[in-house]
């Protein structure tokens, strides 16, 4: 049973990208202002779920052929690797490093090793949430 | 290497993550998980050497100063527990290779076991109450995955109750932490040990201590909070049951031992009295269960509850003998429970049922199994010179030195009931008329039997060579009884 | 303010316990998530509600109006854990419903398999 969802599908095509852009913005805002990997990951998930609602799961799977369990593992690896880098420098685990750089286009930007950790968090959140949603949603 | 004490947590975490990448390659999964546990054990040995040479090790994550950052602390007690839990996991891994079934192996069994190890080792190592909550949740998540793993009907049914009980106890944990924070303003265990004696409102702290006893009691399965344990532990397959029985309740016991010796010492006359009484009731309740059932798994499951009571009675005495006895008995119990569950698992596989009345006469076809079981049963009951004896002796001595001689007498008397409960398994399963047994492939049988026998041999070493291990146990007991050793090491930086 | 919060938390606990004691599995799950929310709110209240400025060092923020960051950080962790556990529980309940054909806890008593 498929109702006429042209409106939803058309809107989704635009809205998804707005949500994704916002997710990226929130993700990078995360260090000094509210935001970060967790909320960025949740926003990304909502974008994918919106796609799944507007179209259907097989279509979305064709567009985004991602194994979300592997995505979770990669995210965890990112996080562990960032945290473990402190072992190599023989400082307590999770010690972070940061500095200020002049980047073209952005001006003076602070780059932080916690960003790498946050990428890990982002991937884990997307992976875990999508795994859960797929597990429930897959069989009708 | 300031981070050495974190290795037993990081190594399994790293390997578990890597194993999630290729769940279908079973041989690689087996190999890598065994390597992970062996590496963890080796790092644990290094840590043991370090701690016994230099005393308590502490590191505060992220280089924050100590009461503000999350402290991870390794004293002798936690190192010993990390080592024994890793050792037990190693043998259970060997045992699960032939028993767990290819279907489970292909769906994240090994990562789940390693995540469980992360949680257990982390809970033993952490020096922060809230971080303890986080690690307990990690191990609970892994245990949820393991308890439903395979998705049989009884597993589904029991895991719902298991998850529900643990969610409620986790919510209570957050509540207890909240109260503690509002009264003391800190959650670092070392800082708590310094601040709590200065607080005059003993009444509210006593309430918080009892609330924590309830929270940890859910995990440790003390009387009357053990109701969920027999049903939930009955459902999963043998190897998972051994893992749960050997490790999960021990985390709860560890948490009670740590908090009740380190900082909840402001009203010993009440809190530790309650602990002693509850411990004895736990022993009695466990004995009733162990004697009542005609099911091998159930009998051993109720023996977990008995051991919980014995260990907690030892720690409630707050004297040297009782504490050392509790530590020794805790380590003994990890090893012997794992060994017993593995043996019972073999029995269940041979008979195809865990009902004792359908068993009999196995002595003719599997004599070695019978004698190994007998030795393990003696070890569990604490017959000298096996490993249950020194721990129980010290605990009983602690009770006589303290004010609870009646508790010691009950523990001595119930040792006979423990012996009776496991001897019933021996008599029913190995003596009498041979009953129908399933054909078990020789190679598969030895793949199950060899790790089990090595584990039993280790418990014998622990018992016969108790003199060798006593210095470590004494070290561990010293830190528990002198909190200043603990908080000086953490707060020095 | 703390009194009002305490009463609200008490009501939430009450509702959560009521839901957890019901027979339907889905109500129990709603109850558990309500229970953890109540626990988190309790944590926030116990940490003290005073302090309206964000816990960041900046101009014009004194120690007195500085919100305590620790309960917030801890609750965030606890929320994430509660989220993960609740979603796991939902998946479990769904699978159990498929497998066992019921969500009535009365019928999920495990007594027939063993004595």
XYZ file of C-alpha atoms in Angstrom:
748
model
C 0.000 0.000 0.000
C 1.706 3.131 -1.200
C -0.044 6.446 -0.928
C 0.811 9.341 -3.176
C 3.888 10.861 -1.564
C 5.203 13.100 -4.311
C 5.171 16.052 -1.942
C 7.145 14.225 0.702
C 9.641 12.899 -1.826
C 10.199 16.270 -3.467
C 10.591 18.020 -0.150
C 12.902 15.290 1.108
C 15.277 15.788 -1.785
C 15.902 19.333 -0.579
C 15.464 18.940 3.148
C 17.888 16.028 3.418
C 20.723 18.183 2.193
C 19.766 21.019 4.510
C 19.804 18.617 7.449
C 23.144 17.177 6.368
C 24.681 20.638 6.034
C 23.332 21.556 9.450
C 24.777 18.333 10.869
C 28.201 19.276 9.532
C 27.845 22.778 10.971
C 26.813 21.477 14.404
C 29.620 18.933 14.318
C 32.311 21.571 13.767
C 30.704 24.040 16.150
C 31.102 21.444 18.843
C 34.295 22.449 20.501
C 33.637 25.890 21.917
C 29.869 26.180 21.532
C 27.056 23.645 21.867
C 27.209 20.826 19.355
C 29.594 18.001 18.628
C 29.841 14.496 17.286
C 26.921 13.013 19.144
C 24.305 15.533 18.071
C 25.823 15.756 14.582
C 25.517 12.005 14.249
C 21.904 12.043 15.393
C 21.085 14.760 12.831
C 22.699 12.747 10.063
C 20.660 9.751 11.135
C 17.456 11.771 10.947
C 18.362 12.749 7.396
C 18.820 9.099 6.423
C 15.632 8.083 8.226
C 13.764 10.811 6.371
C 15.035 9.341 3.125
C 13.833 5.933 4.251
C 10.399 7.307 5.057
C 10.030 9.144 1.784
C 11.375 6.375 -0.403
C 11.866 2.854 0.916
C 14.638 0.914 2.558
C 15.890 -0.960 -0.552
C 16.219 2.319 -2.492
C 18.106 3.995 0.306
C 20.331 0.951 0.611
C 21.150 1.228 -3.071
C 21.991 4.912 -2.705
C 23.977 4.476 0.504
C 25.511 0.989 0.409
C 26.953 1.255 3.910
C 27.321 -1.575 6.388
C 26.451 0.280 9.568
C 28.087 -2.256 11.872
C 31.374 -1.709 10.061
C 30.765 2.036 10.308
C 30.400 1.678 14.082
C 33.620 -0.312 14.287
C 35.500 2.258 12.204
C 34.198 5.024 14.433
C 35.293 3.159 17.542
C 38.715 2.626 15.993
C 38.991 6.381 15.336
C 38.112 7.148 18.924
C 40.431 4.529 20.417
C 43.287 5.521 18.132
C 42.989 9.194 19.067
C 42.855 8.417 22.747
C 45.685 5.898 22.494
C 47.993 8.314 20.716
C 48.696 9.637 24.199
C 50.316 6.289 25.024
C 52.970 6.891 22.390
C 53.783 10.283 23.905
C 53.668 8.753 27.402
C 51.134 11.169 28.816
C 47.940 10.050 30.570
C 45.347 8.454 28.333
C 42.916 10.863 26.610
C 45.291 13.824 26.950
C 44.514 16.128 24.051
C 46.615 18.523 22.037
C 45.604 21.666 20.186
C 47.055 24.638 18.408
C 45.970 27.611 16.334
C 46.584 27.671 12.604
C 46.003 30.180 9.849
C 44.032 28.273 7.288
C 43.137 29.709 3.883
C 39.462 30.720 3.714
C 38.830 30.139 7.431
C 41.367 32.529 8.934
C 42.738 31.661 12.331
C 41.284 28.307 13.354
C 41.978 26.162 16.354
C 42.675 22.576 15.438
C 42.172 20.075 18.163
C 42.963 16.380 18.513
C 39.543 16.011 20.134
C 38.117 16.628 16.657
C 39.419 13.228 15.549
C 37.801 11.673 18.601
C 34.578 13.440 17.716
C 34.674 12.031 14.204
C 34.770 8.629 15.871
C 31.797 9.525 18.059
C 29.922 10.792 15.011
C 30.489 7.557 13.089
C 29.569 5.400 16.092
C 26.330 7.303 16.658
C 25.310 7.074 13.006
C 26.279 3.401 12.906
C 24.518 2.338 16.084
C 21.321 4.311 15.504
C 21.020 3.133 11.914
C 21.662 -0.478 12.949
C 18.863 -0.274 15.502
C 16.446 1.409 13.105
C 17.198 -1.083 10.356
C 16.763 -4.029 12.709
C 13.289 -2.883 13.654
C 12.320 -1.481 10.283
C 13.521 -4.155 7.926
C 10.925 -6.879 8.333
C 7.399 -5.606 7.894
C 54.734 3.958 31.145
C 52.102 5.837 33.071
C 49.343 4.190 31.063
C 50.254 0.594 31.867
C 47.246 0.094 34.118
C 44.923 0.921 31.220
C 46.237 -1.814 28.961
C 43.926 -4.546 30.319
C 41.052 -2.302 29.225
C 42.389 -0.957 25.934
C 43.642 -4.237 24.463
C 40.302 -6.082 24.528
C 38.524 -2.891 23.406
C 40.797 -2.532 20.404
C 40.510 -6.187 19.425
C 36.754 -6.225 19.931
C 36.446 -3.275 17.573
C 38.661 -4.872 14.960
C 36.688 -8.127 15.210
C 33.471 -6.239 14.445
C 34.827 -5.515 10.971
C 34.688 -9.109 9.712
C 32.146 -11.169 11.659
C 32.008 -14.014 9.138
C 35.666 -15.061 9.223
C 35.312 -17.464 12.117
C 38.876 -18.789 12.285
C 40.358 -15.297 12.323
C 37.861 -14.316 14.997
C 38.894 -17.239 17.202
C 42.588 -16.570 16.710
C 42.422 -12.836 17.315
C 40.220 -13.109 20.366
C 42.577 -15.635 21.964
C 45.530 -13.363 21.125
C 43.684 -10.422 22.675
C 43.046 -12.246 25.932
C 46.626 -13.557 26.103
C 48.001 -10.050 25.521
C 45.680 -8.696 28.188
C 46.922 -11.332 30.596
C 50.563 -10.490 29.851
C 49.929 -6.784 30.382
C 48.208 -7.722 33.623
C 51.320 -9.605 34.730
C 53.496 -6.560 34.012
C 51.065 -4.467 35.982
C 51.223 -6.943 38.867
C 55.016 -6.668 38.923
C 54.774 -2.879 38.830
C 52.190 -2.668 41.605
C 53.991 -5.098 43.894
C 57.244 -3.170 43.390
C 55.988 0.455 43.529
C 52.654 0.289 45.331
C 49.329 1.700 44.131
C 49.357 2.998 40.551
C 47.102 5.840 39.471
C 46.543 7.808 36.291
C 44.043 10.581 35.749
C 42.587 10.629 32.256
C 43.236 13.622 30.062
C 45.983 15.006 32.358
C 43.436 16.802 34.507
C 44.473 17.147 38.157
C 43.272 14.285 40.306
C 39.932 15.041 41.946
C 38.621 16.712 38.764
C 39.559 14.233 36.079
C 38.563 10.585 36.004
C 41.108 8.613 37.988
C 42.008 5.057 37.114
C 43.612 3.271 40.025
C 45.313 -0.079 40.209
C 46.031 -1.447 43.629
C 46.940 -5.061 44.368
C 43.306 -6.043 44.868
C 42.183 -4.780 41.489
C 45.217 -6.227 39.676
C 44.569 -9.654 41.165
C 40.947 -9.515 40.079
C 41.864 -8.298 36.588
C 44.343 -11.158 36.247
C 41.963 -13.842 37.447
C 39.081 -12.587 35.333
C 41.306 -12.506 32.246
C 42.549 -16.020 32.969
C 39.021 -17.322 33.362
C 37.949 -15.626 30.120
C 40.847 -17.264 28.282
C 39.776 -20.794 29.253
C 36.130 -20.066 28.608
C 37.106 -18.850 25.128
C 38.911 -22.147 24.477
C 35.880 -24.002 25.755
C 33.440 -22.006 23.671
C 35.206 -22.778 20.386
C 33.838 -26.356 20.250
C 30.574 -25.692 22.101
C 29.098 -22.355 21.157
C 28.112 -23.234 17.610
C 29.066 -21.699 14.288
C 25.881 -19.628 14.054
C 26.697 -17.706 17.222
C 30.348 -17.403 16.264
C 29.365 -15.691 13.044
C 27.201 -13.111 14.750
C 29.543 -11.174 17.014
C 30.050 -13.699 19.811
C 33.761 -12.966 20.247
C 33.457 -9.145 20.152
C 30.729 -9.418 22.793
C 32.995 -11.504 25.043
C 35.809 -8.995 24.624
C 33.489 -6.065 25.344
C 32.413 -7.890 28.484
C 36.073 -8.096 29.440
C 36.479 -4.346 28.834
C 33.617 -3.695 31.210
C 34.826 -6.112 33.879
C 38.450 -4.981 33.837
C 37.395 -1.350 33.683
C 35.085 -1.727 36.667
C 37.936 -3.329 38.625
C 40.354 -0.559 37.685
C 38.355 2.637 37.879
C 38.752 5.085 40.741
C 35.651 7.135 40.089
C 32.121 6.223 41.121
C 30.473 7.527 37.976
C 33.058 5.874 35.766
C 32.261 2.652 37.615
C 28.661 3.164 36.480
C 29.826 3.592 32.882
C 31.951 0.442 32.918
C 29.166 -1.506 34.587
C 26.892 -0.380 31.758
C 29.473 -1.492 29.185
C 29.612 -4.946 30.698
C 25.840 -5.044 31.021
C 25.389 -4.133 27.349
C 27.781 -6.931 26.421
C 25.946 -9.298 28.731
C 22.586 -8.343 27.188
C 24.028 -9.194 23.812
C 25.392 -12.507 25.096
C 22.241 -13.531 26.939
C 19.978 -13.124 23.902
C 22.660 -14.399 21.558
C 21.244 -17.227 19.492
C 17.667 -16.129 20.081
C 16.157 -19.328 21.494
C 12.730 -18.979 23.043
C 13.800 -19.404 26.653
C 16.660 -16.972 26.106
C 14.249 -14.320 24.837
C 11.938 -14.814 27.765
C 14.621 -14.712 30.436
C 16.606 -11.894 28.887
C 13.604 -9.546 29.092
C 13.582 -10.002 32.851
C 17.355 -9.704 33.061
C 17.373 -6.447 31.087
C 14.468 -5.048 33.086
C 16.066 -5.783 36.457
C 19.332 -4.257 35.349
C 17.708 -1.105 33.938
C 15.978 -0.544 37.258
C 19.189 -1.105 39.193
C 21.037 1.267 36.838
C 18.451 3.981 37.457
C 18.926 3.440 41.185
C 22.684 3.684 40.630
C 22.256 7.137 39.051
C 20.004 8.165 41.944
C 22.554 6.953 44.505
C 25.378 8.772 42.705
C 23.240 11.925 42.628
C 22.676 11.814 46.396
C 26.343 11.155 47.026
C 27.314 14.070 44.812
C 24.927 16.475 46.495
C 26.235 15.561 49.940
C 29.967 15.373 49.222
C 30.461 17.403 46.048
C 32.825 14.850 44.539
C 32.690 11.446 42.893
C 36.353 10.540 42.874
C 36.725 7.581 45.217
C 40.001 8.811 46.694
C 38.556 12.279 47.222
C 35.468 10.719 48.803
C 37.683 8.791 51.194
C 39.203 12.098 52.304
C 35.981 14.100 52.458
C 33.477 11.687 53.978
C 35.128 11.485 57.441
C 34.904 15.287 57.629
C 31.159 15.367 57.059
C 29.077 15.453 60.209
C 25.759 14.372 58.722
C 26.384 10.672 59.313
C 22.713 9.829 59.025
C 22.300 10.833 55.381
C 25.584 9.163 54.470
C 24.382 5.947 56.071
C 21.256 6.107 53.930
C 23.411 6.609 50.836
C 25.644 3.702 51.853
C 22.633 1.417 52.141
C 21.321 2.682 48.789
C 24.650 1.760 47.211
C 24.424 -1.628 48.903
C 21.063 -2.134 47.200
C 22.447 -1.015 43.818
C 25.511 -3.244 43.974
C 23.457 -5.947 45.629
C 21.391 -6.237 42.463
C 24.564 -6.962 40.503
C 26.119 -9.138 43.191
C 22.895 -11.079 43.834
C 22.668 -10.669 47.602
C 19.626 -11.655 49.631
C 16.842 -10.675 48.810
C 17.907 -9.178 45.474
C 19.105 -12.430 43.895
C 15.651 -13.418 42.606
C 16.512 -12.607 38.986
C 19.720 -14.615 38.868
C 18.682 -18.300 38.728
C 16.235 -17.782 35.875
C 18.404 -15.514 33.761
C 21.575 -17.541 34.115
C 19.733 -20.722 33.252
C 18.886 -19.647 29.704
C 22.194 -18.984 27.852
C 24.543 -21.759 26.633
C 27.229 -23.284 28.862
C 30.178 -21.096 27.937
C 28.204 -17.873 28.408
C 26.811 -19.197 31.675
C 30.364 -19.866 32.889
C 31.427 -16.362 31.893
C 28.487 -14.793 33.711
C 28.782 -17.000 36.763
C 32.504 -16.400 37.096
C 32.616 -12.673 36.382
C 29.376 -10.699 36.557
C 28.402 -11.060 40.190
C 32.050 -10.528 41.112
C 31.889 -6.968 39.810
C 29.060 -6.259 42.228
C 31.000 -7.850 45.081
C 34.098 -5.867 44.150
C 32.103 -2.628 44.187
C 30.684 -3.407 47.624
C 34.120 -4.353 48.957
C 35.706 -1.226 47.549
C 33.103 1.266 48.704
C 32.571 -0.326 52.103
C 36.263 -0.359 52.956
C 37.376 2.865 51.276
C 34.812 5.487 52.202
C 31.554 4.163 53.639
C 33.251 3.638 56.981
C 31.570 6.443 58.906
C 29.021 4.229 60.646
C 30.515 0.748 60.730
C 28.319 -0.283 63.655
C 25.245 -0.067 61.431
C 26.277 -0.523 57.782
C 28.673 -3.392 58.283
C 26.307 -5.075 60.719
C 23.616 -4.954 58.032
C 26.130 -6.283 55.519
C 27.060 -9.210 57.789
C 23.441 -10.156 58.425
C 22.545 -9.910 54.729
C 25.621 -11.973 53.859
C 24.576 -14.779 56.184
C 21.002 -14.673 54.859
C 22.419 -14.861 51.332
C 24.390 -17.972 52.251
C 21.316 -19.614 53.762
C 19.058 -18.713 50.842
C 21.644 -20.041 48.397
C 21.887 -23.315 50.318
C 18.130 -23.822 50.201
C 18.192 -23.346 46.427
C 21.247 -25.529 45.895
C 19.643 -28.428 47.755
C 16.157 -27.984 46.384
C 16.768 -28.422 42.676
C 17.356 -31.526 40.608
C 19.069 -29.674 37.835
C 22.853 -29.499 37.552
C 22.909 -25.937 36.224
C 20.557 -24.697 38.930
C 22.602 -26.302 41.693
C 25.785 -24.560 40.603
C 23.916 -21.283 39.994
C 22.702 -21.310 43.590
C 26.272 -22.000 44.662
C 27.211 -18.613 43.137
C 24.818 -17.008 45.603
C 26.363 -18.916 48.520
C 29.838 -17.704 47.560
C 28.594 -14.101 47.355
C 27.419 -14.379 50.934
C 30.670 -15.918 52.163
C 32.837 -13.209 50.583
C 30.644 -10.376 51.861
C 30.647 -11.832 55.357
C 34.462 -11.769 55.272
C 34.609 -8.122 54.218
C 31.953 -7.036 56.721
C 34.290 -7.962 59.570
C 36.767 -5.186 58.690
C 39.706 -7.026 60.237
C 42.855 -8.433 58.646
C 41.827 -12.076 58.572
C 38.333 -11.414 57.264
C 39.513 -9.091 54.483
C 42.329 -11.325 53.300
C 39.995 -14.286 53.415
C 37.418 -12.427 51.349
C 39.998 -11.515 48.699
C 41.359 -15.045 48.511
C 37.900 -16.564 48.412
C 36.780 -14.147 45.685
C 39.667 -15.169 43.423
C 39.152 -18.844 44.246
C 35.485 -18.521 43.465
C 36.086 -16.985 40.027
C 38.277 -19.914 39.020
C 36.273 -22.701 40.617
C 32.879 -21.458 39.416
C 34.178 -21.226 35.859
C 35.596 -24.755 36.156
C 32.367 -26.137 37.610
C 30.196 -24.504 34.979
C 32.440 -25.883 32.255
C 32.235 -29.381 33.782
C 28.487 -29.130 34.155
C 28.343 -27.887 30.571
C 30.158 -31.042 29.440
C 27.708 -33.172 31.459
C 24.787 -31.373 29.828
C 26.237 -31.967 26.389
C 26.875 -35.659 27.107
C 23.375 -36.274 28.449
C 21.542 -33.762 26.294
C 19.714 -32.507 29.393
C 20.549 -30.800 32.647
C 18.047 -32.834 34.658
C 19.886 -34.837 37.293
C 17.301 -37.612 37.353
C 18.012 -38.486 33.735
C 21.715 -38.972 34.479
C 23.605 -41.916 35.895
C 26.581 -44.249 35.649
C 28.910 -41.979 33.744
C 31.883 -43.345 35.750
C 32.105 -46.312 33.362
C 32.370 -44.330 30.161
C 34.069 -41.114 31.356
C 36.092 -42.004 34.473
C 38.534 -39.091 34.231
C 35.691 -36.592 33.988
C 34.244 -38.087 37.152
C 37.415 -37.740 39.196
C 38.050 -34.205 37.948
C 34.515 -33.307 38.947
C 35.057 -34.819 42.395
C 38.225 -32.781 42.941
C 36.465 -29.588 41.822
C 33.542 -30.333 44.128
C 35.937 -30.781 47.062
C 37.629 -27.539 46.104
C 34.305 -25.717 46.089
C 33.385 -26.992 49.526
C 36.787 -26.003 50.873
C 38.340 -29.334 51.794
C 42.058 -28.855 52.551
C 44.428 -28.522 50.755
C 42.227 -27.330 47.880
C 41.664 -23.699 47.031
C 38.404 -23.125 48.897
C 40.049 -23.915 52.206
C 42.488 -21.051 52.939
C 39.964 -18.361 52.025
C 37.176 -19.868 54.068
C 39.512 -20.497 56.998
C 40.535 -16.836 57.076
C 36.938 -15.641 56.750
C 35.826 -17.884 59.606
C 38.778 -16.711 61.679
C 37.804 -13.118 60.915
C 34.294 -13.818 62.160
C 35.588 -15.266 65.429
C 37.961 -12.345 65.953
C 35.129 -9.911 65.313
C 31.735 -9.958 66.906
C 30.053 -12.376 64.539
C 31.081 -15.812 65.764
C 27.550 -17.032 64.957
C 28.145 -16.087 61.316
C 31.343 -18.102 61.236
C 29.536 -21.100 62.664
C 26.830 -20.819 60.018
C 29.451 -20.585 57.269
C 31.200 -23.689 58.590
C 27.919 -25.575 58.791
C 26.833 -24.520 55.318
C 30.137 -25.726 53.867
C 28.770 -29.207 54.499
C 25.581 -28.310 52.638
C 27.653 -26.983 49.728
C 29.555 -30.257 49.675
C 26.293 -32.180 49.826
C 24.812 -30.191 46.931
C 27.724 -30.892 44.576
C 28.147 -34.474 45.789
C 24.544 -35.032 44.777
C 25.584 -34.182 41.220
C 28.526 -36.563 41.511
C 26.431 -39.395 42.938
C 23.521 -39.014 40.529
C 25.550 -38.384 37.386
C 28.503 -40.706 37.857
C 27.296 -43.567 40.054
C 24.428 -45.953 39.634
C 22.965 -47.561 36.540
C 24.247 -46.105 33.273
C 21.565 -44.044 31.557
C 21.259 -43.060 27.915
C 24.070 -40.783 26.747
C 24.525 -38.979 23.468
C 27.532 -39.915 21.321
C 30.131 -37.152 21.600
C 32.926 -36.922 19.102
C 36.291 -37.686 20.755
C 38.070 -34.628 19.349
C 35.224 -32.350 20.392
C 35.154 -33.903 23.857
C 38.856 -33.264 24.378
C 38.532 -29.725 23.020
C 36.030 -29.117 25.811
C 37.751 -31.196 28.448
C 41.342 -29.950 28.196
C 40.709 -26.258 29.006
C 38.453 -27.353 31.844
C 41.112 -29.629 33.321
C 43.738 -26.901 33.116
C 41.396 -24.546 34.934
C 40.801 -27.184 37.635
C 44.578 -27.713 37.886
C 44.987 -23.967 38.404
C 42.536 -24.012 41.295
C 44.557 -26.859 42.829
C 47.725 -24.786 42.426
C 45.972 -21.870 44.077
C 44.992 -24.077 46.994
C 48.176 -26.120 47.486
C 50.432 -23.162 46.776
C 48.442 -20.752 48.909
C 51.647 -19.810 50.752
C 53.029 -18.463 47.450
C 50.025 -16.253 46.825
C 49.578 -15.010 50.370
C 52.042 -12.081 50.068
C 49.951 -10.656 47.212
C 46.733 -11.217 49.147
C 48.247 -9.531 52.197
C 49.251 -6.542 50.057
C 45.735 -6.305 48.696
C 44.212 -6.550 52.163
C 46.543 -3.882 53.493
C 45.351 -1.328 50.923
C 41.716 -2.168 51.665
C 42.184 -1.701 55.395
C 44.327 1.451 55.106
C 42.488 3.788 52.729
C 45.273 6.346 53.142
C 47.522 4.176 50.946
C 44.885 4.418 48.238
C 44.051 8.117 48.346
C 47.622 9.269 48.871
C 48.609 7.514 45.659
C 45.745 9.059 43.694
C 45.834 12.597 45.042
C 49.611 13.016 45.124
C 49.807 14.426 41.625
C 12.447 25.538 42.764
C 14.147 22.472 44.179
C 10.943 21.558 46.014
C 8.879 21.743 42.826
C 11.443 19.680 40.992
C 11.477 17.100 43.763
C 7.706 16.755 43.636
C 7.828 16.445 39.840
C 10.527 13.791 40.092
C 8.488 11.943 42.681
C 5.490 11.938 40.345
C 7.674 10.672 37.504
C 8.983 7.838 39.653
C 5.436 7.006 40.626
C 4.282 6.879 37.026
C 7.345 4.844 36.056
C 6.751 2.270 38.776
C 3.090 2.039 37.802
C 4.012 1.437 34.157
C 6.737 -1.094 34.996
C 4.284 -3.084 37.087
C 1.817 -3.415 34.213
C 1.543 -6.545 32.110
C 2.202 -5.199 28.644
C 5.830 -5.233 27.584
C 5.650 -1.941 25.678
C 4.284 -0.160 28.749
C 7.140 -1.584 30.762
C 9.647 -0.152 28.294
C 7.996 3.270 28.465
C 8.147 2.922 32.225
C 11.871 2.175 32.226
C 12.647 5.160 30.033
C 10.532 7.351 32.307
C 12.425 5.908 35.263
C 15.794 6.831 33.817
C 14.557 10.336 32.924
C 13.415 10.770 36.506
C 16.826 9.639 37.737
C 18.560 12.145 35.432
C 16.331 14.986 36.565
C 17.054 14.001 40.141
C 20.753 14.241 39.412
C 20.307 17.716 37.951
C 18.331 18.843 40.982
C 20.769 17.276 43.430
C 23.623 19.109 41.756
C 21.902 22.360 42.678
C 19.817 24.444 40.310
C 21.594 27.717 41.121
C 23.767 29.327 38.492
C 22.445 30.648 35.239
C 25.706 31.402 33.412
C 27.205 28.650 31.248
C 30.092 26.764 32.829
C 32.658 28.443 30.592
C 35.272 30.894 31.769
C 34.498 34.243 30.181
C 34.128 37.908 31.038
C 31.569 38.820 33.627
C 30.980 35.304 34.932
C 31.646 34.953 38.637
C 31.795 31.780 40.643
C 28.357 32.465 42.104
C 26.315 32.449 38.934
C 28.329 29.732 37.250
C 26.356 26.548 36.662
C 27.939 23.343 37.930
C 29.139 21.538 34.776
C 29.667 18.129 36.356
C 26.029 17.009 36.748
C 25.394 18.107 33.153
C 28.320 16.117 31.828
C 27.388 13.058 33.867
C 23.737 13.251 32.867
C 24.713 13.510 29.224
C 26.640 10.249 29.599
C 23.767 8.665 31.473
C 21.280 9.809 28.807
C 23.360 8.255 26.056
C 23.549 4.997 27.995
C 19.814 5.063 28.726
C 19.166 5.740 25.039
C 21.250 2.749 24.002
C 19.680 0.458 26.577
C 16.131 1.553 25.742
C 16.638 1.020 22.037
C 18.160 -2.390 22.739
C 15.188 -3.223 24.917
C 12.805 -2.166 22.147
C 14.533 -4.399 19.622
C 14.533 -7.231 22.140
C 10.843 -6.777 22.872
C 10.027 -6.765 19.175
C 12.016 -9.952 18.538
C 10.554 -11.595 21.622
C 7.078 -10.703 20.439
C 7.784 -12.301 17.063
C 9.371 -15.364 18.616
C 7.031 -15.958 21.547
C 3.850 -14.538 20.066
C 2.913 -12.491 23.117
C 3.859 -9.341 24.946
C 1.975 -10.229 28.091
C 4.343 -10.667 31.005
C 1.901 -13.042 32.684
C 2.540 -15.510 29.887
C 6.297 -15.002 29.954
C 6.766 -16.734 33.272
C 9.573 -19.200 32.868
C 8.354 -22.147 34.870
C 7.671 -24.894 32.379
C 11.259 -25.535 31.245
C 12.643 -26.359 34.650
C 11.215 -27.227 38.007
